[in-house]
mmCIF file of C-alpha atoms and ligand atoms in Angstrom:
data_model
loop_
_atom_site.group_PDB
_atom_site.id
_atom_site.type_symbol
_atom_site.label_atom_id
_atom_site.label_comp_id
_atom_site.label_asym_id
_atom_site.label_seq_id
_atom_site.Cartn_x
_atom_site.Cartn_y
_atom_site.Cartn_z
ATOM 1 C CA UNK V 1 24.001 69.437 82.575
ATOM 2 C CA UNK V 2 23.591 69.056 78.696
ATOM 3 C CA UNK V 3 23.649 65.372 77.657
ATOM 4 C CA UNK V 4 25.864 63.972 74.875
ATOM 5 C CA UNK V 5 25.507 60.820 73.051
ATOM 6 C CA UNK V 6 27.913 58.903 70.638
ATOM 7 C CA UNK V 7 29.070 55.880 69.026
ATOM 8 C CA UNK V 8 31.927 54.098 67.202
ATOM 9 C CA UNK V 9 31.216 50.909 65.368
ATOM 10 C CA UNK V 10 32.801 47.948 66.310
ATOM 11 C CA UNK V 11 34.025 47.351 62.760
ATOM 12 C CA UNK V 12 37.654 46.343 63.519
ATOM 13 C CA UNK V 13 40.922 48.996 62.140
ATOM 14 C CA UNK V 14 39.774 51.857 64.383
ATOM 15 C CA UNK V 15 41.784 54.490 62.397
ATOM 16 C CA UNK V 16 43.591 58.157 63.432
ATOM 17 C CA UNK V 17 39.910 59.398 61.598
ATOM 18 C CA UNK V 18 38.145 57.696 64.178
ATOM 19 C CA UNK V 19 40.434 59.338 66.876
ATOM 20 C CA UNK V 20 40.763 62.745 65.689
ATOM 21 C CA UNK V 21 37.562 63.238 64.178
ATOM 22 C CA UNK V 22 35.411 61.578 67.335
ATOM 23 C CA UNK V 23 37.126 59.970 70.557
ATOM 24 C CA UNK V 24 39.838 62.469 70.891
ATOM 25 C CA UNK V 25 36.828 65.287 71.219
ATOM 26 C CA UNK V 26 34.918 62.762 73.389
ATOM 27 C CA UNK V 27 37.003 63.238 75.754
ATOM 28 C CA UNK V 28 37.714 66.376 75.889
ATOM 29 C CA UNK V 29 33.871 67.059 76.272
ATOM 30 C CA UNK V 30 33.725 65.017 79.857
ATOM 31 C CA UNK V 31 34.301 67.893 81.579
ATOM 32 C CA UNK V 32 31.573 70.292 80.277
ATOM 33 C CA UNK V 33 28.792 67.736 79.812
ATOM 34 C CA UNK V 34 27.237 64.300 80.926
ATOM 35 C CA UNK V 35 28.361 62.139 78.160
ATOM 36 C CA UNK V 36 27.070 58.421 77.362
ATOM 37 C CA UNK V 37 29.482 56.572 74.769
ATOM 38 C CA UNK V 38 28.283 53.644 73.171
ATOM 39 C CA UNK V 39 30.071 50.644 71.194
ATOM 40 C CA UNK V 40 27.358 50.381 68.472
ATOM 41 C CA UNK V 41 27.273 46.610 67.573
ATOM 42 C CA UNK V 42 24.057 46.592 66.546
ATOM 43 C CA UNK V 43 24.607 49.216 64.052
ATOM 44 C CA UNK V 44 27.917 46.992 62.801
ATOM 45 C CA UNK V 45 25.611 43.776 61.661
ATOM 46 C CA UNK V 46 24.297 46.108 59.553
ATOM 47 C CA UNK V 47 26.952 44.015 57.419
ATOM 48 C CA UNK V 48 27.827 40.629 57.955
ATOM 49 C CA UNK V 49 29.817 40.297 61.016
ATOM 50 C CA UNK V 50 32.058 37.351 62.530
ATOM 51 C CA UNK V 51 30.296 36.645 66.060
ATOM 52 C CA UNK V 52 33.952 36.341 67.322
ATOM 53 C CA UNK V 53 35.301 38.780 65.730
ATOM 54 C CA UNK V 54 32.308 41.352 66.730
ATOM 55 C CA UNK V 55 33.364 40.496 70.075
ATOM 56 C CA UNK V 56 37.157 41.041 70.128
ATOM 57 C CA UNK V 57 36.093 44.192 68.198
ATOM 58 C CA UNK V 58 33.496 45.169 70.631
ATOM 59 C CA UNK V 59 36.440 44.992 73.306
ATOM 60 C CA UNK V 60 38.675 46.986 71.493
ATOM 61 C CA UNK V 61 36.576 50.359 70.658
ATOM 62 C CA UNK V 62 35.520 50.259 74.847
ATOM 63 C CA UNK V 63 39.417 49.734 74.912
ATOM 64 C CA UNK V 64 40.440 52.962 72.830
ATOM 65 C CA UNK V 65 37.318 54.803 74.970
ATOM 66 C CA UNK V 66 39.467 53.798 78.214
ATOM 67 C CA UNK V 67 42.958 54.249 76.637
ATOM 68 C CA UNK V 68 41.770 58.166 75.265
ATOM 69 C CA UNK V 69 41.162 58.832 78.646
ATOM 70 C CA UNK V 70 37.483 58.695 78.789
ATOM 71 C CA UNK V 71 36.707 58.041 83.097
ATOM 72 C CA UNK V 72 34.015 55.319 82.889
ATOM 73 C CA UNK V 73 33.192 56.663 86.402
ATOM 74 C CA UNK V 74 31.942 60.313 84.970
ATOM 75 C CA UNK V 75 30.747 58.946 81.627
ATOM 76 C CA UNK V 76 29.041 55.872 80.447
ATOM 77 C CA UNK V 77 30.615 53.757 78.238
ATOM 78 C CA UNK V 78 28.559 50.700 77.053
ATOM 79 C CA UNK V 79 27.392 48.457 74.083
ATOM 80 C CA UNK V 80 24.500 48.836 72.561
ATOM 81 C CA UNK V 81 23.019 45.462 72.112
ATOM 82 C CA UNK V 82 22.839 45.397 76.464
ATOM 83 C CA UNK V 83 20.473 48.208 75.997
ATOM 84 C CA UNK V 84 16.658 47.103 74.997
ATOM 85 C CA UNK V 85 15.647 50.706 74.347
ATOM 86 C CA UNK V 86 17.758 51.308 71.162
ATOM 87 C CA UNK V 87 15.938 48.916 69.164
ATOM 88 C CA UNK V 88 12.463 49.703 70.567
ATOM 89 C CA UNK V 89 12.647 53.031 69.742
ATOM 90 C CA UNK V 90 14.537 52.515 66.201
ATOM 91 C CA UNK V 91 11.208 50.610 65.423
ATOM 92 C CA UNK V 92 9.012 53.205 66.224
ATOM 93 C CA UNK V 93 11.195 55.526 64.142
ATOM 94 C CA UNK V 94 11.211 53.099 61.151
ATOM 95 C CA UNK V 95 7.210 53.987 61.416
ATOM 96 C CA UNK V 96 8.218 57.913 61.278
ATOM 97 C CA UNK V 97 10.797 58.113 59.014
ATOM 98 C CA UNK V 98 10.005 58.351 55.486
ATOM 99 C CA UNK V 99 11.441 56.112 52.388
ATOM 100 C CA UNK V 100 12.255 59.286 50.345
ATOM 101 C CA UNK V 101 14.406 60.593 53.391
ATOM 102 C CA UNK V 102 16.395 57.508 53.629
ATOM 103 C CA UNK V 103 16.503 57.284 49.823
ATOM 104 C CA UNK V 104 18.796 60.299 50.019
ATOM 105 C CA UNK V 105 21.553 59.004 52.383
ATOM 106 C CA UNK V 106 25.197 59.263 50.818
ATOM 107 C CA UNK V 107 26.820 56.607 52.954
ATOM 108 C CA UNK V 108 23.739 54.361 51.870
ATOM 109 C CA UNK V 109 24.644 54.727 48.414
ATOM 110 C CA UNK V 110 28.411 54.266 49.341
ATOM 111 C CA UNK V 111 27.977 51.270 51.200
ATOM 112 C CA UNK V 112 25.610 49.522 48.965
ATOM 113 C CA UNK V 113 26.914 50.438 46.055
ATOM 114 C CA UNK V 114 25.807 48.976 42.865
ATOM 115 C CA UNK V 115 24.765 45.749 44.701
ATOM 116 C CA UNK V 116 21.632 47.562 46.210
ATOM 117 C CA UNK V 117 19.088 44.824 46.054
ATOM 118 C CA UNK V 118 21.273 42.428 47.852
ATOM 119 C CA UNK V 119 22.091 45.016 51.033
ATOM 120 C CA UNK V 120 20.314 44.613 54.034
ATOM 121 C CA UNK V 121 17.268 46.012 55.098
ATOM 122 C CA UNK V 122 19.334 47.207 58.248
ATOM 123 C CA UNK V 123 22.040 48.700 56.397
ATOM 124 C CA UNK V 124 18.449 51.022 55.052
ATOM 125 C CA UNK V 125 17.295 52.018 58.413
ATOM 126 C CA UNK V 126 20.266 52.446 60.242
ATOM 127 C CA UNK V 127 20.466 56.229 60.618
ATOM 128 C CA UNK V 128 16.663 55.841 62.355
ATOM 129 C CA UNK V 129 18.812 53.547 64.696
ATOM 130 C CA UNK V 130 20.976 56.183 64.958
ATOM 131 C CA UNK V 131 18.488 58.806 65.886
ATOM 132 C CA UNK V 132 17.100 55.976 68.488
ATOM 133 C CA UNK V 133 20.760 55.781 70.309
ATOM 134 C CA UNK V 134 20.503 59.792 70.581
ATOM 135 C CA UNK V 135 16.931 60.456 71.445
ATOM 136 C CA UNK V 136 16.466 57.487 73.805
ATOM 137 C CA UNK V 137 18.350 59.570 76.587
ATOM 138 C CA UNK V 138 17.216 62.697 75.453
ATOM 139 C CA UNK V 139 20.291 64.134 74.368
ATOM 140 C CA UNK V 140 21.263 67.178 72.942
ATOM 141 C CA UNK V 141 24.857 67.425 71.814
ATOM 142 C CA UNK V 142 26.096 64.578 69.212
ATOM 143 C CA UNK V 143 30.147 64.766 68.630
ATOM 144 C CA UNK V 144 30.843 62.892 65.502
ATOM 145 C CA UNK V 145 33.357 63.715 62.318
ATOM 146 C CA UNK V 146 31.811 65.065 59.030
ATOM 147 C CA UNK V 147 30.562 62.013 57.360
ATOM 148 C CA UNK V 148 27.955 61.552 59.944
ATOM 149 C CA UNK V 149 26.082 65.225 59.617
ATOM 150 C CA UNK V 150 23.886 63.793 56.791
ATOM 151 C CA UNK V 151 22.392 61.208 59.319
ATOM 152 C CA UNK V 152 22.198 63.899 62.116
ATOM 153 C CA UNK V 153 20.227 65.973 60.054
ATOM 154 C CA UNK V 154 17.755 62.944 59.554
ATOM 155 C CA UNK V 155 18.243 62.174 63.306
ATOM 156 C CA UNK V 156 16.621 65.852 63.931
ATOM 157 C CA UNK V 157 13.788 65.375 61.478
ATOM 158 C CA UNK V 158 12.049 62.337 62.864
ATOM 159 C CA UNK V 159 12.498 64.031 66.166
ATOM 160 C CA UNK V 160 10.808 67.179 65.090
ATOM 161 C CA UNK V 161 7.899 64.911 62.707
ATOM 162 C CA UNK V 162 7.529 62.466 65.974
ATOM 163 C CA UNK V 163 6.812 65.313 68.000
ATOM 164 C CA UNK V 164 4.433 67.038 65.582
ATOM 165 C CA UNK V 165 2.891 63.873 64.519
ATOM 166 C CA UNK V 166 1.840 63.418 68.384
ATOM 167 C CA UNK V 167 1.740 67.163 69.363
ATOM 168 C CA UNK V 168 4.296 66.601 72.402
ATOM 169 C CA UNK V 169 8.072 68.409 73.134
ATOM 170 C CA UNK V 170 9.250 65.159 73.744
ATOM 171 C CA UNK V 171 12.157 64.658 71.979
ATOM 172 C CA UNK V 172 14.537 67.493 72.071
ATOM 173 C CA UNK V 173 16.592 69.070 68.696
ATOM 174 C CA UNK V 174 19.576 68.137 68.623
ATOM 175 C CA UNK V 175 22.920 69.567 67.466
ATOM 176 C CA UNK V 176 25.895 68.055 65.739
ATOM 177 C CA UNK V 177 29.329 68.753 67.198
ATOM 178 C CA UNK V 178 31.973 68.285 64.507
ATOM 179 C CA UNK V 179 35.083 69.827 65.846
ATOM 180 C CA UNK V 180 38.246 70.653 65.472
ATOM 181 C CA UNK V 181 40.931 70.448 62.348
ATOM 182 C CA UNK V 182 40.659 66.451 61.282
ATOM 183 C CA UNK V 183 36.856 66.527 61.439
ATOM 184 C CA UNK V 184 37.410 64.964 57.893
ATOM 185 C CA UNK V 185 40.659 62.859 57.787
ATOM 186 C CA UNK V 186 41.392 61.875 54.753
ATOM 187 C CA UNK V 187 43.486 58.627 53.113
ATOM 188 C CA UNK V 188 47.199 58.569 53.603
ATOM 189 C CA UNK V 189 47.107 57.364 49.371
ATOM 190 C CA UNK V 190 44.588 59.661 48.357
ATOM 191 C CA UNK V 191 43.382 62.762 49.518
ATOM 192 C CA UNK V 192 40.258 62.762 47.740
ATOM 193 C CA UNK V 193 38.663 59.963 49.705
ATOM 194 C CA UNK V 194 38.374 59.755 53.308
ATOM 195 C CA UNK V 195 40.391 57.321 56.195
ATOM 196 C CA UNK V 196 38.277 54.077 56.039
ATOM 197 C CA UNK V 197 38.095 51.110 58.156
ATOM 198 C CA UNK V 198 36.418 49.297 55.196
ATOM 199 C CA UNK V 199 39.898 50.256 52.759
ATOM 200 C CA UNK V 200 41.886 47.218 51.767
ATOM 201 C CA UNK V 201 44.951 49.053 51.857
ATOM 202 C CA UNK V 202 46.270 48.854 55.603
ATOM 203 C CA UNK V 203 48.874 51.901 53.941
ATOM 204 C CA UNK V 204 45.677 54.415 53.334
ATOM 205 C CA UNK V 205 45.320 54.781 57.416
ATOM 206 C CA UNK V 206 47.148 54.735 60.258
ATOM 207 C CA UNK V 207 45.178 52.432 63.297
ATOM 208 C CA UNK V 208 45.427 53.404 66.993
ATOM 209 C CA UNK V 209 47.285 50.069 67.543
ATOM 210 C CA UNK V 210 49.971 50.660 64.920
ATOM 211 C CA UNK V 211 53.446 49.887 66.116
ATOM 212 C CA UNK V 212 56.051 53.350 65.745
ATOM 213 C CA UNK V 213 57.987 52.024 62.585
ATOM 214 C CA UNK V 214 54.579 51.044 60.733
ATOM 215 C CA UNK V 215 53.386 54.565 61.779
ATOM 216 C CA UNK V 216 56.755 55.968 60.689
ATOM 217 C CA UNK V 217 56.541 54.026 57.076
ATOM 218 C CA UNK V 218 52.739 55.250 56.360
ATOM 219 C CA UNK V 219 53.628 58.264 56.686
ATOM 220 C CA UNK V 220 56.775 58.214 55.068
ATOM 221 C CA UNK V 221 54.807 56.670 52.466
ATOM 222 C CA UNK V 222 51.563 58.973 52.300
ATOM 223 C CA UNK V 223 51.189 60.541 49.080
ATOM 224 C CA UNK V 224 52.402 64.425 48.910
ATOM 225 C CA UNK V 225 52.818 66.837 45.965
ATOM 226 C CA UNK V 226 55.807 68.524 44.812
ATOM 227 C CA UNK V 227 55.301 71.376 46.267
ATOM 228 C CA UNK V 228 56.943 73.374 49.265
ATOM 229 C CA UNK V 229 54.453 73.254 52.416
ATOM 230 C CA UNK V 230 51.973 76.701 51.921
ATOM 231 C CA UNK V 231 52.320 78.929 54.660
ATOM 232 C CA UNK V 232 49.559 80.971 56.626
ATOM 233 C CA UNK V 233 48.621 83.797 53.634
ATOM 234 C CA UNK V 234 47.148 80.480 52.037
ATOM 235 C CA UNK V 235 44.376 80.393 54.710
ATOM 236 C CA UNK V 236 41.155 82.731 54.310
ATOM 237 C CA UNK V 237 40.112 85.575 56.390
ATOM 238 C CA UNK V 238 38.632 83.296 58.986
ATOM 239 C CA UNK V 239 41.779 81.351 59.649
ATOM 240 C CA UNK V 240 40.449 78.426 57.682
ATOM 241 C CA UNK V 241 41.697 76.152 55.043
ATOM 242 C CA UNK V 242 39.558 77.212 52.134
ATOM 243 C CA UNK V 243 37.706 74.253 50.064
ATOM 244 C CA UNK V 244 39.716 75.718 46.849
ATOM 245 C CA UNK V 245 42.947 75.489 48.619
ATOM 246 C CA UNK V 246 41.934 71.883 50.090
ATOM 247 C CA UNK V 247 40.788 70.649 46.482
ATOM 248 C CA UNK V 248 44.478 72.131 44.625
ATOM 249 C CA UNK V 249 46.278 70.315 47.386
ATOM 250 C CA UNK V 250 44.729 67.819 49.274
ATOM 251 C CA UNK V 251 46.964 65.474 50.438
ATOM 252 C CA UNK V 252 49.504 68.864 52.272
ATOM 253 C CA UNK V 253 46.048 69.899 54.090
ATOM 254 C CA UNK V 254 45.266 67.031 55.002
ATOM 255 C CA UNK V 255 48.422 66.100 57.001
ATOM 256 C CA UNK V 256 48.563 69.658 57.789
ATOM 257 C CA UNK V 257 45.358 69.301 59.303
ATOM 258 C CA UNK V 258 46.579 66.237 61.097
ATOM 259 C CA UNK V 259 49.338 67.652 62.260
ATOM 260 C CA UNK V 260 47.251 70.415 64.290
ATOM 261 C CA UNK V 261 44.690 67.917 65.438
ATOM 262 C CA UNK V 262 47.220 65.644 67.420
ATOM 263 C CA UNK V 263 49.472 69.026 68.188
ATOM 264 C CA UNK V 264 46.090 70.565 69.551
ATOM 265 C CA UNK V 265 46.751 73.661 67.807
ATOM 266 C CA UNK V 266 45.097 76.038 65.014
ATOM 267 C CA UNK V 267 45.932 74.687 61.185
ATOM 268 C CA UNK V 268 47.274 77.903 60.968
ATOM 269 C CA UNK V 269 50.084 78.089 63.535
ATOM 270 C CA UNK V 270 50.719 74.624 62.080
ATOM 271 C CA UNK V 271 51.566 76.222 58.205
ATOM 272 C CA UNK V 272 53.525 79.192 60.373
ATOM 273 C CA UNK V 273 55.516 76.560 61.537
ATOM 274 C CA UNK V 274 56.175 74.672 58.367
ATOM 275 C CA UNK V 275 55.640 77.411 55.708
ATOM 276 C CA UNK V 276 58.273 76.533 52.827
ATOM 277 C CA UNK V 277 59.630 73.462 54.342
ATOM 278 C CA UNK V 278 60.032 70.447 52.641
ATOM 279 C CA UNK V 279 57.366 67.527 52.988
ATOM 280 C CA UNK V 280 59.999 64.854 54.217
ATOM 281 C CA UNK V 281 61.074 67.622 57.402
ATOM 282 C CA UNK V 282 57.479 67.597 58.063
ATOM 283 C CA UNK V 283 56.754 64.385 57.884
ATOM 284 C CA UNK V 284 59.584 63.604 60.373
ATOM 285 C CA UNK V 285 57.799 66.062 63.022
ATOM 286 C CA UNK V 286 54.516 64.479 61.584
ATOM 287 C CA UNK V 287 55.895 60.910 62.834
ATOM 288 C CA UNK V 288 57.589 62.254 65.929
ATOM 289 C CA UNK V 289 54.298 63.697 67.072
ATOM 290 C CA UNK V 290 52.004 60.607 66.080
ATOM 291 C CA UNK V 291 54.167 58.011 67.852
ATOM 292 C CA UNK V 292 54.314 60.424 70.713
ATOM 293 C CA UNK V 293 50.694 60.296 71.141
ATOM 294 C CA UNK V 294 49.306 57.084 69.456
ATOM 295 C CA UNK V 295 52.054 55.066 71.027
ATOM 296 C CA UNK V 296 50.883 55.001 74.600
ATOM 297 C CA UNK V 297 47.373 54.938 73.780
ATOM 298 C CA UNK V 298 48.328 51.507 71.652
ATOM 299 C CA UNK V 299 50.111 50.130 74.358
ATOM 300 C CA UNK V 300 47.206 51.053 76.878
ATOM 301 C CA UNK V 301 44.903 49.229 74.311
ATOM 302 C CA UNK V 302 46.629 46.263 74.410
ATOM 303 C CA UNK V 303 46.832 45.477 77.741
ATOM 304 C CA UNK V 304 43.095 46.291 78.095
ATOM 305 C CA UNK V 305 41.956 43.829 75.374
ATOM 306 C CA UNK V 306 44.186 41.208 77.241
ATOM 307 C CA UNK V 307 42.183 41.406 80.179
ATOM 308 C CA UNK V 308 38.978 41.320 78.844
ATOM 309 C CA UNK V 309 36.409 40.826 82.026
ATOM 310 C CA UNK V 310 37.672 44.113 83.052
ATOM 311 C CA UNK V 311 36.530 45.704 79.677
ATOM 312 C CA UNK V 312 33.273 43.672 80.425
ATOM 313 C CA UNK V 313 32.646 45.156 83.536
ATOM 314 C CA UNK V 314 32.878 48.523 82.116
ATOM 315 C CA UNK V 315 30.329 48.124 79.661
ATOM 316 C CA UNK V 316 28.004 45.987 82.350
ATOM 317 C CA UNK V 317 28.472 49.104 84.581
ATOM 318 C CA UNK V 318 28.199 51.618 82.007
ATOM 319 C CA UNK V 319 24.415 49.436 80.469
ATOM 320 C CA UNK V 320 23.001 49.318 83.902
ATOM 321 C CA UNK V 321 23.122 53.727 83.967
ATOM 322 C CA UNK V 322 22.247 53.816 80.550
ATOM 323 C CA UNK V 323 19.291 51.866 81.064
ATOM 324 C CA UNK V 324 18.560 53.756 83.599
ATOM 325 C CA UNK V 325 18.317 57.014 81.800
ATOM 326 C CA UNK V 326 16.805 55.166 78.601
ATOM 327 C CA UNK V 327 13.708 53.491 80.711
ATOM 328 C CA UNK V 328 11.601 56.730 81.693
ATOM 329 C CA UNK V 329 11.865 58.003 78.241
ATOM 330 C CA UNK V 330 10.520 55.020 76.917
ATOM 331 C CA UNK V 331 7.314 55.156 79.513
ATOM 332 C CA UNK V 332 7.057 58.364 77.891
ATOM 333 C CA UNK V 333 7.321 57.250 74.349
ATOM 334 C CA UNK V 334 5.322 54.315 75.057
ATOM 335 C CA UNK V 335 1.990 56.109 76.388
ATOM 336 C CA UNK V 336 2.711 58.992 73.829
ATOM 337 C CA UNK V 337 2.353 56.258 70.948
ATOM 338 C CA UNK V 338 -0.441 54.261 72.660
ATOM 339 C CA UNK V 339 1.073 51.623 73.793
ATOM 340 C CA UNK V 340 -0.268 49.612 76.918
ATOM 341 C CA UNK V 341 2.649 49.151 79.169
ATOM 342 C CA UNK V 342 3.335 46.765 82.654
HETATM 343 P P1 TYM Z 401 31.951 55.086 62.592
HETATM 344 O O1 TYM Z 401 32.130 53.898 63.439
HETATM 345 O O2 TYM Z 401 32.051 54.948 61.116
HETATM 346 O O3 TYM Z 401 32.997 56.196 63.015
HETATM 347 C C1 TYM Z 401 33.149 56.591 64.370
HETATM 348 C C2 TYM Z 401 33.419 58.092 64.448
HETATM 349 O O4 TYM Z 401 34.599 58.386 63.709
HETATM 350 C C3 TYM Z 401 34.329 59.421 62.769
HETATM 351 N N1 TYM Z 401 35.152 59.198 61.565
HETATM 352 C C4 TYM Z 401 35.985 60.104 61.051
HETATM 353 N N2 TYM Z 401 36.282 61.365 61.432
HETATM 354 C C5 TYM Z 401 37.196 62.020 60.687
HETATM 355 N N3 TYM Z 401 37.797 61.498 59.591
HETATM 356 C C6 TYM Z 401 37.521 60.246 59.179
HETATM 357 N N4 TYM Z 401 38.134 59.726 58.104
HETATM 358 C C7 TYM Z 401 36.571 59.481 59.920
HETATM 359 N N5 TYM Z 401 36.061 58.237 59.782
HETATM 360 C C8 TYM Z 401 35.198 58.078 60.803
HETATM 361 C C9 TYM Z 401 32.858 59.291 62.452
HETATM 362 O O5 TYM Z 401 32.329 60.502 61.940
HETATM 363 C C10 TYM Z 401 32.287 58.928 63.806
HETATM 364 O O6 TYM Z 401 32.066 60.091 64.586
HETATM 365 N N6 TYM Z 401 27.055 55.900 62.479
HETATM 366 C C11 TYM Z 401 28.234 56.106 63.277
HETATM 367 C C12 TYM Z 401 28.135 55.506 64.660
HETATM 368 C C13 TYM Z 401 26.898 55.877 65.439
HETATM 369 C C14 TYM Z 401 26.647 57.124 66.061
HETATM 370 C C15 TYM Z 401 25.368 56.975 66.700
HETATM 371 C C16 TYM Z 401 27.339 58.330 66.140
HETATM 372 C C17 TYM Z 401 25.852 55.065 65.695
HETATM 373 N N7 TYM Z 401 24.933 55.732 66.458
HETATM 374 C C18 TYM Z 401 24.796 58.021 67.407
HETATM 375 C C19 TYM Z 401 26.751 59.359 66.849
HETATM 376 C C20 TYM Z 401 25.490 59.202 67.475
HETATM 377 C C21 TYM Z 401 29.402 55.457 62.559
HETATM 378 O O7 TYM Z 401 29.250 54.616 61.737
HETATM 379 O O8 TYM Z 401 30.591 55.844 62.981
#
């Protein structure tokens, strides 16, 4: 069966972008393929990190894994850190990568921002510890919302320039999976920048442990425009929402696009649905339908991260297969590279 790899950092405020674009497709994927989740917490010290809080927040995305629905029988779910291939492989791949293919890395940029020389050398290399996470077990399929297809494309270079550079088929290529309508969810106070964990404004996103009348008021809130909702003939031929159409209204696609994501339905059946209505009638079905489904999933959450040696059994479990997988690929790295080994 085709293998797929992810991760979600544990950053704290796991948001409906982290849900719709990523875990909600996670789990839909356990049924077609062998899938390996990971809590990434070595990818979160990437920026300075409360040891206590890491934990609790290491918890909590294993949590929302288990609360999505993801069987930690048929998948693995575990944290990176338990697993000694990531970073042995990231090094090697700091030794393929080059500077001027890191130098071009949007979130980079974003995340640094104008402070550059004082960002860590981590936050640098982290999409080669990305493509370690991915290529450690070989796999081939990599679900993940739009802001991560920059680092997948890097992810397949050093792949394809480790494999030339040693003349081997090692690694295999590997292909992004961003799916379905909220592959890019967007702010609920401004549609022209994207649902953040790192946002100081608990009003721009709605978290997977919001309580209904906090969902309810963000999205009572969430900017709109005065317009009527646009109705399918606003959609191009291929049934999509056009970029011109997303840029002249972004804040109705994007809780349009919402709307179909947690409804599980096509963005345009969606604008059937609503076409001409007024935003505060859609917003009420908006709310109806995001308390329906975030609302359990919460709860489930809650009662998980109460208990948390059963959340730590998971991930013991779900490091003791991974290593398993990881270990024979890095035999195989290791005498590819020249390394002398046990
Ligand atoms: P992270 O923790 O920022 O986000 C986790 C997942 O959520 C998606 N996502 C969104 N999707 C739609 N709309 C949004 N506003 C939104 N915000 C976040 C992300 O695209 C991601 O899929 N580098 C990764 C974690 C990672 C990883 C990996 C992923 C580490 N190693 C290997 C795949 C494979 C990250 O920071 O995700």
């Amino acid at each position: 069966m085709k293998r797929i790899f992810s991760g979600v950092q544990p950053t704290g405020n796991l948001h409906l972008g982290n849900y719709l674009g990523a875990i909600k497709n996670f789990v839909a994927l356990q049924d077609d393929y062998d899938c390996i989740y990971c809590v990434v917490d070595m990818h979160a010290i990437t920026m300075w990190q409360d040891p206590a809080a890491l934990r609790a927040n290491t918890r909590e995305v294993a949590a929302a894994y288990l609360a999505a629905g993801i069987d930690p029988k048929r998948c693995i779910i575990f944290n990176q850190s338990q697993v000694g291939a990531h970073a042995q492989l990231a090094w090697i791949f700091n030794c393929v990568a080059r500077l001027g293919w890191l130098n071009r890395m949007t979130q980079f940029k974003d995340k640094a921002g104008k402070n550059r020389e004082k960002a860590s050398v981590g936050l640098y290399a982290y999409p080669n510890l990305m493509a370690a996470d991915i290529l450690a077990y070989k796999a081939t399929h990599v679900p993940v919302g739009e802001d991560q297809k920059q680092h997948l494309e890097l992810a397949r270079d050093i792949a394809q320039k480790f494999n030339n550079d040693f003349g081997v088929e090692l690694f295999p290529i590997l292909e992004p999976l961003i799916l379905g309508p909220a592959a890019r969810v967007m702010s609920l106070r401004d549609g022209s920048k994207k649902m953040s964990k790192s946002e100081p404004s608990d009003m721009s996103r709605i978290n997977m442990t919001d309580e209904a009348d906090d969902i309810a008021k963000k999205i009572r809130k969430a900017t709109s425009d005065p317009d009527l909702l646009p109705g399918p003939e606003a959609l191009d031929e291929g049934g999509a929402v056009s970029e011109e159409a997303r840029r002249a209204r972004p804040e109705a696609y994007n809780l349009l696009g919402i709307y179909a994501a947690l409804a599980d339905k096509p963005v345009g059946d969606v604008m059937t649905e609503f076409a001409g209505t007024q935003f505060s009638r859609f917003k009420a079905a908006l709310t109806d339908l995001a308390v329906a489904t975030l609302g359990p999933m919460g709860r489930e959450m809650k009662r998980l991260t109460e208990d948390p040696a059963s959340v730590d059994a998971v991930l013991r479990d779900g490091a003791e297969r991974a290593r398993a997988i990881a270990e024979p690929v890095m035999r195989e790295v290791y005498d590819t590279v020249g390394f002398l080994r046990p």
